[in-house]
PDB file of C-alpha atoms in Angstrom:
ATOM      1  CA  MET A  27       5.544   4.994 -10.113  1.00  0.00           C
ATOM      2  CA  THR A  28       3.988   8.433  -9.855  1.00  0.00           C
ATOM      3  CA  VAL A  29       0.526   9.934  -9.801  1.00  0.00           C
ATOM      4  CA  PRO A  30      -0.483  13.330 -11.212  1.00  0.00           C
ATOM      5  CA  ASP A  31      -0.397  16.378  -8.998  1.00  0.00           C
ATOM      6  CA  THR A  32      -3.620  17.274  -7.239  1.00  0.00           C
ATOM      7  CA  GLU A  33      -6.016  19.959  -8.383  1.00  0.00           C
ATOM      8  CA  LEU A  34      -9.155  21.397  -6.848  1.00  0.00           C
ATOM      9  CA  VAL A  35     -12.630  21.188  -8.342  1.00  0.00           C
ATOM     10  CA  ASP A  36     -14.729  24.202  -7.320  1.00  0.00           C
ATOM     11  CA  LEU A  37     -18.294  23.189  -6.477  1.00  0.00           C
ATOM     12  CA  GLY A  38     -19.312  26.600  -5.183  1.00  0.00           C
ATOM     13  CA  THR A  39     -20.113  25.689  -1.603  1.00  0.00           C
ATOM     14  CA  ARG A  40     -17.270  23.182  -1.390  1.00  0.00           C
ATOM     15  CA  GLN A  41     -14.190  21.903  -3.153  1.00  0.00           C
ATOM     16  CA  VAL A  42     -13.021  18.423  -4.051  1.00  0.00           C
ATOM     17  CA  GLU A  43      -9.408  17.463  -4.593  1.00  0.00           C
ATOM     18  CA  ILE A  44      -8.678  15.200  -7.545  1.00  0.00           C
ATOM     19  CA  ARG A  45      -5.846  13.860  -9.645  1.00  0.00           C
ATOM     20  CA  GLN A  46      -6.407  13.419 -13.352  1.00  0.00           C
ATOM     21  CA  ALA A  47      -4.522  12.575 -16.521  1.00  0.00           C
ATOM     22  CA  GLY A  48      -5.265  11.484 -20.065  1.00  0.00           C
ATOM     23  CA  ALA A  49      -8.252  11.959 -22.345  1.00  0.00           C
ATOM     24  CA  GLY A  50     -11.191   9.979 -23.657  1.00  0.00           C
ATOM     25  CA  ALA A  51     -13.636   7.743 -21.826  1.00  0.00           C
ATOM     26  CA  VAL A  52     -13.519   8.362 -18.070  1.00  0.00           C
ATOM     27  CA  LEU A  53     -12.198   5.895 -15.508  1.00  0.00           C
ATOM     28  CA  PHE A  54     -13.034   7.247 -12.048  1.00  0.00           C
ATOM     29  CA  LEU A  55     -11.101   5.743  -9.121  1.00  0.00           C
ATOM     30  CA  LEU A  56     -12.545   5.747  -5.594  1.00  0.00           C
ATOM     31  CA  HIS A  57     -10.307   4.854  -2.641  1.00  0.00           C
ATOM     32  CA  GLY A  58     -11.235   3.087   0.588  1.00  0.00           C
ATOM     33  CA  ILE A  59     -11.615   4.380   4.138  1.00  0.00           C
ATOM     34  CA  GLY A  60      -7.905   4.083   4.931  1.00  0.00           C
ATOM     35  CA  SER A  61      -6.548   5.381   1.653  1.00  0.00           C
ATOM     36  CA  THR A  62      -6.363   8.424  -0.629  1.00  0.00           C
ATOM     37  CA  SER A  63      -5.990   9.262  -4.303  1.00  0.00           C
ATOM     38  CA  ARG A  64      -2.225   8.819  -3.910  1.00  0.00           C
ATOM     39  CA  ALA A  65      -2.668   5.062  -3.679  1.00  0.00           C
ATOM     40  CA  TRP A  66      -3.516   4.601  -7.377  1.00  0.00           C
ATOM     41  CA  ILE A  67       0.178   4.585  -8.270  1.00  0.00           C
ATOM     42  CA  HIS A  68      -0.123   1.663 -10.671  1.00  0.00           C
ATOM     43  CA  GLN A  69      -3.345   2.643 -12.403  1.00  0.00           C
ATOM     44  CA  PHE A  70      -2.460   6.108 -13.680  1.00  0.00           C
ATOM     45  CA  PRO A  71       0.575   4.884 -15.663  1.00  0.00           C
ATOM     46  CA  ALA A  72      -1.373   1.908 -17.005  1.00  0.00           C
ATOM     47  CA  PHE A  73      -4.459   3.774 -18.240  1.00  0.00           C
ATOM     48  CA  ARG A  74      -3.600   7.434 -18.790  1.00  0.00           C
ATOM     49  CA  ASP A  75      -2.558   6.902 -22.433  1.00  0.00           C
ATOM     50  CA  SER A  76      -5.960   5.520 -23.437  1.00  0.00           C
ATOM     51  CA  LEU A  77      -8.457   6.979 -20.946  1.00  0.00           C
ATOM     52  CA  ARG A  78      -9.189  10.053 -18.899  1.00  0.00           C
ATOM     53  CA  VAL A  79      -8.254   8.765 -15.459  1.00  0.00           C
ATOM     54  CA  ILE A  80      -9.551  10.623 -12.415  1.00  0.00           C
ATOM     55  CA  ALA A  81      -9.084   9.772  -8.738  1.00  0.00           C
ATOM     56  CA  TRP A  82     -10.721  11.804  -6.022  1.00  0.00           C
ATOM     57  CA  ASN A  83      -9.937  12.428  -2.432  1.00  0.00           C
ATOM     58  CA  ALA A  84     -13.306  11.694  -0.871  1.00  0.00           C
ATOM     59  CA  PRO A  85     -14.931  14.476   1.180  1.00  0.00           C
ATOM     60  CA  GLY A  86     -12.786  15.241   4.214  1.00  0.00           C
ATOM     61  CA  TYR A  87      -9.708  13.566   2.700  1.00  0.00           C
ATOM     62  CA  GLY A  88      -6.776  15.670   1.541  1.00  0.00           C
ATOM     63  CA  GLN A  89      -8.011  19.157   0.666  1.00  0.00           C
ATOM     64  CA  SER A  90     -11.557  18.032  -0.120  1.00  0.00           C
ATOM     65  CA  SER A  91     -14.215  19.819   1.915  1.00  0.00           C
ATOM     66  CA  ASP A  92     -15.725  17.674   4.625  1.00  0.00           C
ATOM     67  CA  ILE A  93     -19.245  16.264   4.498  1.00  0.00           C
ATOM     68  CA  ASP A  94     -21.547  18.726   6.267  1.00  0.00           C
ATOM     69  CA  ARG A  95     -23.424  16.160   8.348  1.00  0.00           C
ATOM     70  CA  ALA A  96     -21.829  14.959  11.579  1.00  0.00           C
ATOM     71  CA  VAL A  97     -23.053  11.419  10.888  1.00  0.00           C
ATOM     72  CA  PRO A  98     -23.102  10.999   7.102  1.00  0.00           C
ATOM     73  CA  ILE A  99     -24.367   8.125   4.992  1.00  0.00           C
ATOM     74  CA  ALA A 100     -23.002   6.739   1.744  1.00  0.00           C
ATOM     75  CA  GLN A 101     -25.556   8.705  -0.278  1.00  0.00           C
ATOM     76  CA  ASP A 102     -24.026  11.960   1.006  1.00  0.00           C
ATOM     77  CA  TYR A 103     -20.715  11.043  -0.638  1.00  0.00           C
ATOM     78  CA  ALA A 104     -22.522   9.948  -3.798  1.00  0.00           C
ATOM     79  CA  GLY A 105     -24.214  13.328  -3.962  1.00  0.00           C
ATOM     80  CA  VAL A 106     -20.874  15.113  -3.871  1.00  0.00           C
ATOM     81  CA  LEU A 107     -19.540  12.779  -6.546  1.00  0.00           C
ATOM     82  CA  LEU A 108     -22.459  13.683  -8.812  1.00  0.00           C
ATOM     83  CA  ARG A 109     -21.577  17.360  -8.407  1.00  0.00           C
ATOM     84  CA  VAL A 110     -17.987  16.537  -9.367  1.00  0.00           C
ATOM     85  CA  PHE A 111     -19.247  14.790 -12.503  1.00  0.00           C
ATOM     86  CA  ASP A 112     -21.249  17.871 -13.433  1.00  0.00           C
ATOM     87  CA  ALA A 113     -18.382  20.265 -12.729  1.00  0.00           C
ATOM     88  CA  LEU A 114     -15.947  18.210 -14.821  1.00  0.00           C
ATOM     89  CA  GLU A 115     -18.552  17.699 -17.568  1.00  0.00           C
ATOM     90  CA  ILE A 116     -18.425  13.923 -17.221  1.00  0.00           C
ATOM     91  CA  ASP A 117     -21.365  12.352 -19.009  1.00  0.00           C
ATOM     92  CA  ARG A 118     -20.690   8.748 -17.969  1.00  0.00           C
ATOM     93  CA  ALA A 119     -17.776   6.954 -16.350  1.00  0.00           C
ATOM     94  CA  VAL A 120     -16.488   3.562 -15.369  1.00  0.00           C
ATOM     95  CA  LEU A 121     -16.367   3.576 -11.575  1.00  0.00           C
ATOM     96  CA  CYS A 122     -13.551   1.570 -10.019  1.00  0.00           C
ATOM     97  CA  GLY A 123     -13.976   1.502  -6.261  1.00  0.00           C
ATOM     98  CA  ASN A 124     -11.979  -0.366  -3.649  1.00  0.00           C
ATOM     99  CA  SER A 125     -13.496  -1.250  -0.253  1.00  0.00           C
ATOM    100  CA  LEU A 126     -15.477   1.794   0.956  1.00  0.00           C
ATOM    101  CA  GLY A 127     -14.976   3.244  -2.525  1.00  0.00           C
ATOM    102  CA  ALA A 128     -17.015   0.312  -3.823  1.00  0.00           C
ATOM    103  CA  LEU A 129     -19.781   1.144  -1.342  1.00  0.00           C
ATOM    104  CA  PHE A 130     -19.772   4.753  -2.569  1.00  0.00           C
ATOM    105  CA  SER A 131     -19.813   3.506  -6.173  1.00  0.00           C
ATOM    106  CA  GLY A 132     -22.938   1.511  -5.440  1.00  0.00           C
ATOM    107  CA  ALA A 133     -24.593   4.520  -3.801  1.00  0.00           C
ATOM    108  CA  PHE A 134     -23.752   6.582  -6.880  1.00  0.00           C
ATOM    109  CA  ALA A 135     -25.196   3.916  -9.185  1.00  0.00           C
ATOM    110  CA  ARG A 136     -28.427   4.104  -7.207  1.00  0.00           C
ATOM    111  CA  LEU A 137     -28.470   7.913  -7.329  1.00  0.00           C
ATOM    112  CA  ALA A 138     -27.486   8.383 -10.984  1.00  0.00           C
ATOM    113  CA  PRO A 139     -27.468   5.075 -12.884  1.00  0.00           C
ATOM    114  CA  ASP A 140     -27.480   6.894 -16.220  1.00  0.00           C
ATOM    115  CA  ARG A 141     -24.057   8.364 -15.385  1.00  0.00           C
ATOM    116  CA  VAL A 142     -22.462   4.926 -14.851  1.00  0.00           C
ATOM    117  CA  LEU A 143     -20.849   3.176 -17.801  1.00  0.00           C
ATOM    118  CA  GLY A 144     -19.902   0.212 -15.611  1.00  0.00           C
ATOM    119  CA  LEU A 145     -19.001  -0.788 -12.049  1.00  0.00           C
ATOM    120  CA  PHE A 146     -15.685  -2.454 -11.243  1.00  0.00           C
ATOM    121  CA  LEU A 147     -15.830  -3.230  -7.528  1.00  0.00           C
ATOM    122  CA  SER A 148     -12.681  -4.378  -5.759  1.00  0.00           C
ATOM    123  CA  ASP A 149     -12.729  -6.024  -2.331  1.00  0.00           C
ATOM    124  CA  ALA A 150     -16.012  -4.300  -1.750  1.00  0.00           C
ATOM    125  CA  ALA A 151     -17.299  -3.215   1.634  1.00  0.00           C
ATOM    126  CA  GLN A 152     -20.927  -4.327   1.885  1.00  0.00           C
ATOM    127  CA  GLY A 153     -21.646  -1.894   4.686  1.00  0.00           C
ATOM    128  CA  HIS A 154     -23.068  -2.998   8.013  1.00  0.00           C
ATOM    129  CA  ALA A 155     -26.730  -2.048   7.635  1.00  0.00           C
ATOM    130  CA  ARG A 156     -27.794  -5.695   7.396  1.00  0.00           C
ATOM    131  CA  LEU A 157     -26.052  -6.714  10.599  1.00  0.00           C
ATOM    132  CA  PRO A 158     -28.015  -6.959  13.861  1.00  0.00           C
ATOM    133  CA  GLU A 159     -28.079  -3.500  15.427  1.00  0.00           C
ATOM    134  CA  GLU A 160     -26.001  -4.561  18.435  1.00  0.00           C
ATOM    135  CA  LYS A 161     -23.304  -6.031  16.168  1.00  0.00           C
ATOM    136  CA  ARG A 162     -23.355  -3.018  13.852  1.00  0.00           C
ATOM    137  CA  LEU A 163     -22.843  -0.556  16.697  1.00  0.00           C
ATOM    138  CA  ALA A 164     -20.156  -2.748  18.271  1.00  0.00           C
ATOM    139  CA  ASN A 165     -18.188  -2.768  15.004  1.00  0.00           C
ATOM    140  CA  LEU A 166     -18.434   1.000  14.711  1.00  0.00           C
ATOM    141  CA  SER A 167     -17.448   1.530  18.338  1.00  0.00           C
ATOM    142  CA  ALA A 168     -14.425  -0.763  18.008  1.00  0.00           C
ATOM    143  CA  ARG A 169     -13.178   1.059  14.911  1.00  0.00           C
ATOM    144  CA  LEU A 170     -13.579   4.506  16.457  1.00  0.00           C
ATOM    145  CA  GLU A 171     -12.047   3.409  19.767  1.00  0.00           C
ATOM    146  CA  LEU A 172      -8.991   2.077  17.933  1.00  0.00           C
ATOM    147  CA  LEU A 173      -8.543   5.460  16.289  1.00  0.00           C
ATOM    148  CA  GLU A 174      -8.942   7.339  19.564  1.00  0.00           C
ATOM    149  CA  THR A 175      -6.578   5.161  21.587  1.00  0.00           C
ATOM    150  CA  LYS A 176      -3.812   4.705  19.043  1.00  0.00           C
ATOM    151  CA  GLY A 177      -4.056   7.754  16.783  1.00  0.00           C
ATOM    152  CA  MET A 178      -3.989   7.678  13.014  1.00  0.00           C
ATOM    153  CA  ALA A 179      -0.264   7.073  12.479  1.00  0.00           C
ATOM    154  CA  ARG A 180       0.037   4.179  14.929  1.00  0.00           C
ATOM    155  CA  MET A 181      -3.226   2.624  13.792  1.00  0.00           C
ATOM    156  CA  ALA A 182      -2.063   2.870  10.183  1.00  0.00           C
ATOM    157  CA  LYS A 183       1.196   1.096  10.968  1.00  0.00           C
ATOM    158  CA  GLU A 184      -0.471  -1.711  12.906  1.00  0.00           C
ATOM    159  CA  ARG A 185      -3.257  -2.282  10.358  1.00  0.00           C
ATOM    160  CA  SER A 186      -1.130  -2.183   7.203  1.00  0.00           C
ATOM    161  CA  GLY A 187      -0.276  -5.861   7.444  1.00  0.00           C
ATOM    162  CA  THR A 188      -3.940  -6.809   7.753  1.00  0.00           C
ATOM    163  CA  LEU A 189      -4.717  -5.012   4.515  1.00  0.00           C
ATOM    164  CA  LEU A 190      -2.171  -7.054   2.557  1.00  0.00           C
ATOM    165  CA  SER A 191      -1.492 -10.742   2.036  1.00  0.00           C
ATOM    166  CA  THR A 192       0.712 -12.565   4.519  1.00  0.00           C
ATOM    167  CA  ASN A 193       3.506 -12.627   1.934  1.00  0.00           C
ATOM    168  CA  ALA A 194       3.545  -8.864   1.313  1.00  0.00           C
ATOM    169  CA  ARG A 195       6.908  -7.091   1.388  1.00  0.00           C
ATOM    170  CA  GLY A 196       7.760  -4.881   4.331  1.00  0.00           C
ATOM    171  CA  SER A 197       8.276  -1.914   2.007  1.00  0.00           C
ATOM    172  CA  LEU A 198       4.725  -2.296   0.704  1.00  0.00           C
ATOM    173  CA  LYS A 199       3.363  -2.272   4.248  1.00  0.00           C
ATOM    174  CA  GLU A 200       5.261   0.966   4.850  1.00  0.00           C
ATOM    175  CA  THR A 201       3.773   2.517   1.721  1.00  0.00           C
ATOM    176  CA  VAL A 202       0.234   1.569   2.726  1.00  0.00           C
ATOM    177  CA  ALA A 203       0.760   2.789   6.297  1.00  0.00           C
ATOM    178  CA  GLY A 204       2.173   6.080   5.050  1.00  0.00           C
ATOM    179  CA  ILE A 205      -0.896   6.755   2.919  1.00  0.00           C
ATOM    180  CA  THR A 206      -3.289   5.975   5.766  1.00  0.00           C
ATOM    181  CA  ALA A 207      -1.342   8.154   8.199  1.00  0.00           C
ATOM    182  CA  GLU A 208      -2.084  11.223   6.052  1.00  0.00           C
ATOM    183  CA  ILE A 209      -5.839  11.021   6.677  1.00  0.00           C
ATOM    184  CA  GLU A 210      -7.488  13.494   9.038  1.00  0.00           C
ATOM    185  CA  PRO A 211      -9.177  11.682  11.943  1.00  0.00           C
ATOM    186  CA  VAL A 212     -12.460  13.566  11.469  1.00  0.00           C
ATOM    187  CA  ALA A 213     -12.708  12.334   7.864  1.00  0.00           C
ATOM    188  CA  TYR A 214     -12.008   8.768   8.969  1.00  0.00           C
ATOM    189  CA  ARG A 215     -14.677   8.974  11.679  1.00  0.00           C
ATOM    190  CA  LYS A 216     -17.312  10.225   9.263  1.00  0.00           C
ATOM    191  CA  ALA A 217     -16.421   7.594   6.692  1.00  0.00           C
ATOM    192  CA  ALA A 218     -16.721   4.969   9.437  1.00  0.00           C
ATOM    193  CA  HIS A 219     -20.286   6.093  10.080  1.00  0.00           C
ATOM    194  CA  ALA A 220     -21.080   5.816   6.366  1.00  0.00           C
ATOM    195  CA  LEU A 221     -19.668   2.288   6.388  1.00  0.00           C
ATOM    196  CA  SER A 222     -21.698   1.388   9.457  1.00  0.00           C
ATOM    197  CA  THR A 223     -25.029   2.334   7.857  1.00  0.00           C
ATOM    198  CA  GLY A 224     -24.155   1.333   4.284  1.00  0.00           C
ATOM    199  CA  ASP A 225     -25.966  -1.349   2.293  1.00  0.00           C
ATOM    200  CA  LEU A 226     -24.167  -2.042  -0.983  1.00  0.00           C
ATOM    201  CA  ILE A 227     -26.390  -4.957  -2.008  1.00  0.00           C
ATOM    202  CA  GLY A 228     -29.463  -2.829  -1.382  1.00  0.00           C
ATOM    203  CA  ASP A 229     -28.051   0.063  -3.417  1.00  0.00           C
ATOM    204  CA  LEU A 230     -27.228  -2.274  -6.298  1.00  0.00           C
ATOM    205  CA  ALA A 231     -30.691  -3.847  -6.349  1.00  0.00           C
ATOM    206  CA  GLY A 232     -31.931  -1.555  -9.103  1.00  0.00           C
ATOM    207  CA  TYR A 233     -28.693  -1.325 -11.068  1.00  0.00           C
ATOM    208  CA  ASP A 234     -28.835  -3.304 -14.309  1.00  0.00           C
ATOM    209  CA  GLY A 235     -25.667  -2.017 -15.973  1.00  0.00           C
ATOM    210  CA  PRO A 236     -22.361  -3.839 -16.484  1.00  0.00           C
ATOM    211  CA  MET A 237     -20.679  -4.901 -13.265  1.00  0.00           C
ATOM    212  CA  THR A 238     -17.849  -7.076 -12.082  1.00  0.00           C
ATOM    213  CA  VAL A 239     -16.488  -7.811  -8.622  1.00  0.00           C
ATOM    214  CA  VAL A 240     -12.895  -8.813  -7.895  1.00  0.00           C
ATOM    215  CA  CYS A 241     -11.316  -9.766  -4.586  1.00  0.00           C
ATOM    216  CA  GLY A 242      -7.893 -10.712  -3.292  1.00  0.00           C
ATOM    217  CA  ALA A 243      -7.760 -14.398  -2.390  1.00  0.00           C
ATOM    218  CA  ASP A 244      -6.112 -13.467   0.923  1.00  0.00           C
ATOM    219  CA  ASP A 245      -8.431 -10.582   1.801  1.00  0.00           C
ATOM    220  CA  ARG A 246      -9.062 -10.727   5.547  1.00  0.00           C
ATOM    221  CA  VAL A 247     -11.028  -7.461   5.696  1.00  0.00           C
ATOM    222  CA  THR A 248     -13.772  -8.065   3.125  1.00  0.00           C
ATOM    223  CA  PRO A 249     -13.257 -11.788   2.422  1.00  0.00           C
ATOM    224  CA  PRO A 250     -13.944 -13.514  -0.900  1.00  0.00           C
ATOM    225  CA  ASP A 251     -17.241 -15.034   0.270  1.00  0.00           C
ATOM    226  CA  SER A 252     -18.571 -11.564   1.038  1.00  0.00           C
ATOM    227  CA  ASN A 253     -17.597 -10.342  -2.409  1.00  0.00           C
ATOM    228  CA  ARG A 254     -19.067 -13.417  -4.084  1.00  0.00           C
ATOM    229  CA  ALA A 255     -22.359 -12.580  -2.395  1.00  0.00           C
ATOM    230  CA  ILE A 256     -22.235  -9.043  -3.781  1.00  0.00           C
ATOM    231  CA  ALA A 257     -21.650 -10.357  -7.299  1.00  0.00           C
ATOM    232  CA  ALA A 258     -24.355 -13.004  -6.884  1.00  0.00           C
ATOM    233  CA  SER A 259     -26.878 -10.317  -5.942  1.00  0.00           C
ATOM    234  CA  ARG A 260     -26.951  -9.046  -9.547  1.00  0.00           C
ATOM    235  CA  PRO A 261     -27.567 -11.397 -12.480  1.00  0.00           C
ATOM    236  CA  GLN A 262     -25.294  -9.449 -14.829  1.00  0.00           C
ATOM    237  CA  ALA A 263     -22.291  -9.384 -12.467  1.00  0.00           C
ATOM    238  CA  SER A 264     -19.189 -11.561 -12.628  1.00  0.00           C
ATOM    239  CA  PHE A 265     -16.702 -12.444  -9.903  1.00  0.00           C
ATOM    240  CA  THR A 266     -12.949 -13.039 -10.094  1.00  0.00           C
ATOM    241  CA  LEU A 267     -10.511 -14.044  -7.372  1.00  0.00           C
ATOM    242  CA  ILE A 268      -7.048 -12.474  -7.510  1.00  0.00           C
ATOM    243  CA  ASP A 269      -4.337 -14.803  -6.261  1.00  0.00           C
ATOM    244  CA  GLY A 270      -1.529 -13.458  -4.108  1.00  0.00           C
ATOM    245  CA  ALA A 271      -3.429 -10.379  -2.956  1.00  0.00           C
ATOM    246  CA  GLY A 272      -5.096  -9.185   0.190  1.00  0.00           C
ATOM    247  CA  HIS A 273      -7.531  -6.291   0.540  1.00  0.00           C
ATOM    248  CA  LEU A 274      -5.633  -3.983  -1.814  1.00  0.00           C
ATOM    249  CA  PRO A 275      -4.929  -5.908  -5.037  1.00  0.00           C
ATOM    250  CA  TYR A 276      -4.604  -2.684  -7.038  1.00  0.00           C
ATOM    251  CA  ILE A 277      -1.461  -1.996  -5.018  1.00  0.00           C
ATOM    252  CA  GLU A 278      -0.243  -5.491  -4.169  1.00  0.00           C
ATOM    253  CA  THR A 279      -0.812  -7.304  -7.476  1.00  0.00           C
ATOM    254  CA  PRO A 280      -1.293  -4.426  -9.922  1.00  0.00           C
ATOM    255  CA  GLU A 281      -0.547  -6.401 -13.074  1.00  0.00           C
ATOM    256  CA  SER A 282      -3.332  -8.906 -12.400  1.00  0.00           C
ATOM    257  CA  PHE A 283      -5.673  -6.150 -11.255  1.00  0.00           C
ATOM    258  CA  ASN A 284      -5.008  -3.962 -14.285  1.00  0.00           C
ATOM    259  CA  ILE A 285      -5.542  -6.851 -16.707  1.00  0.00           C
ATOM    260  CA  LEU A 286      -8.977  -7.498 -15.230  1.00  0.00           C
ATOM    261  CA  LEU A 287      -9.844  -3.799 -15.284  1.00  0.00           C
ATOM    262  CA  THR A 288      -8.604  -3.464 -18.881  1.00  0.00           C
ATOM    263  CA  ASP A 289     -10.701  -6.424 -20.013  1.00  0.00           C
ATOM    264  CA  PHE A 290     -13.782  -4.965 -18.327  1.00  0.00           C
ATOM    265  CA  ILE A 291     -13.315  -1.532 -19.876  1.00  0.00           C
ATOM    266  CA  ASP A 292     -12.565  -2.956 -23.311  1.00  0.00           C
ATOM    267  CA  THR A 293     -15.836  -4.881 -23.220  1.00  0.00           C
ATOM    268  CA  LEU A 294     -17.733  -1.703 -22.352  1.00  0.00           C
ATOM    269  CA  LEU A 295     -16.105   0.468 -25.003  1.00  0.00           C
ATOM    270  CA  VAL A 296     -16.373  -2.118 -27.764  1.00  0.00           C
ATOM    271  CA  GLY A 297     -19.971  -2.735 -26.802  1.00  0.00           C
ATOM    272  CA  GLY A 298     -20.700   0.985 -26.641  1.00  0.00           C
TER     273      GLY A 298
END
């Protein structure tokens, strides 16, 4: 499987690196904290013949300019995404976000709901804003300390198994670890701060558009119960469990993932 080559979107004061292919209605893919646009290896081939598929490298990832603030929040990333939409002349798009990408999708839906055709949230990170302050800061400190003590490459190798189901192939773990190892530590740190202060359920409170949440049955990072709660927070949202997958079903069980995503998009396009 391959993904398109990267290209740079000029936003004047910054640039954002994307991959894109196809034409038509836009499917915008947003990766998680430990991933990049390169991870959507199964989605580009599946959707590029019928949709305009775009995956970004979030600010600070790849060649994308970093977020200006030392301690950013999810809305900072959403603001950059809105500028990307304007630069690429995207009227509306289906947002497909995994993990932290789901948190950013929710922030974008709060910022610009009229630009969202639908939300497809996978193994969504709720953000830690609703945790007790002591617990929230402890989680952030533990994540940053792991990065500092082990470094990105070693941390990526050790965490890859946690991101997948217990039955995942060794080669898949290597692929996931290799993608994570490419990330610049400063980008990971800033994204960790955005996760720490994020509140996906709060951001979605005013979003009334189409929405579905999916989650790997073996997700140990953002477990099914957490994702059920996100879906239950909006009356229009549905929830689906994906058997045989951990935190990254779009990589681990792409056929099941793509069927669910196809069904969601078809409903939107037929309805629209």
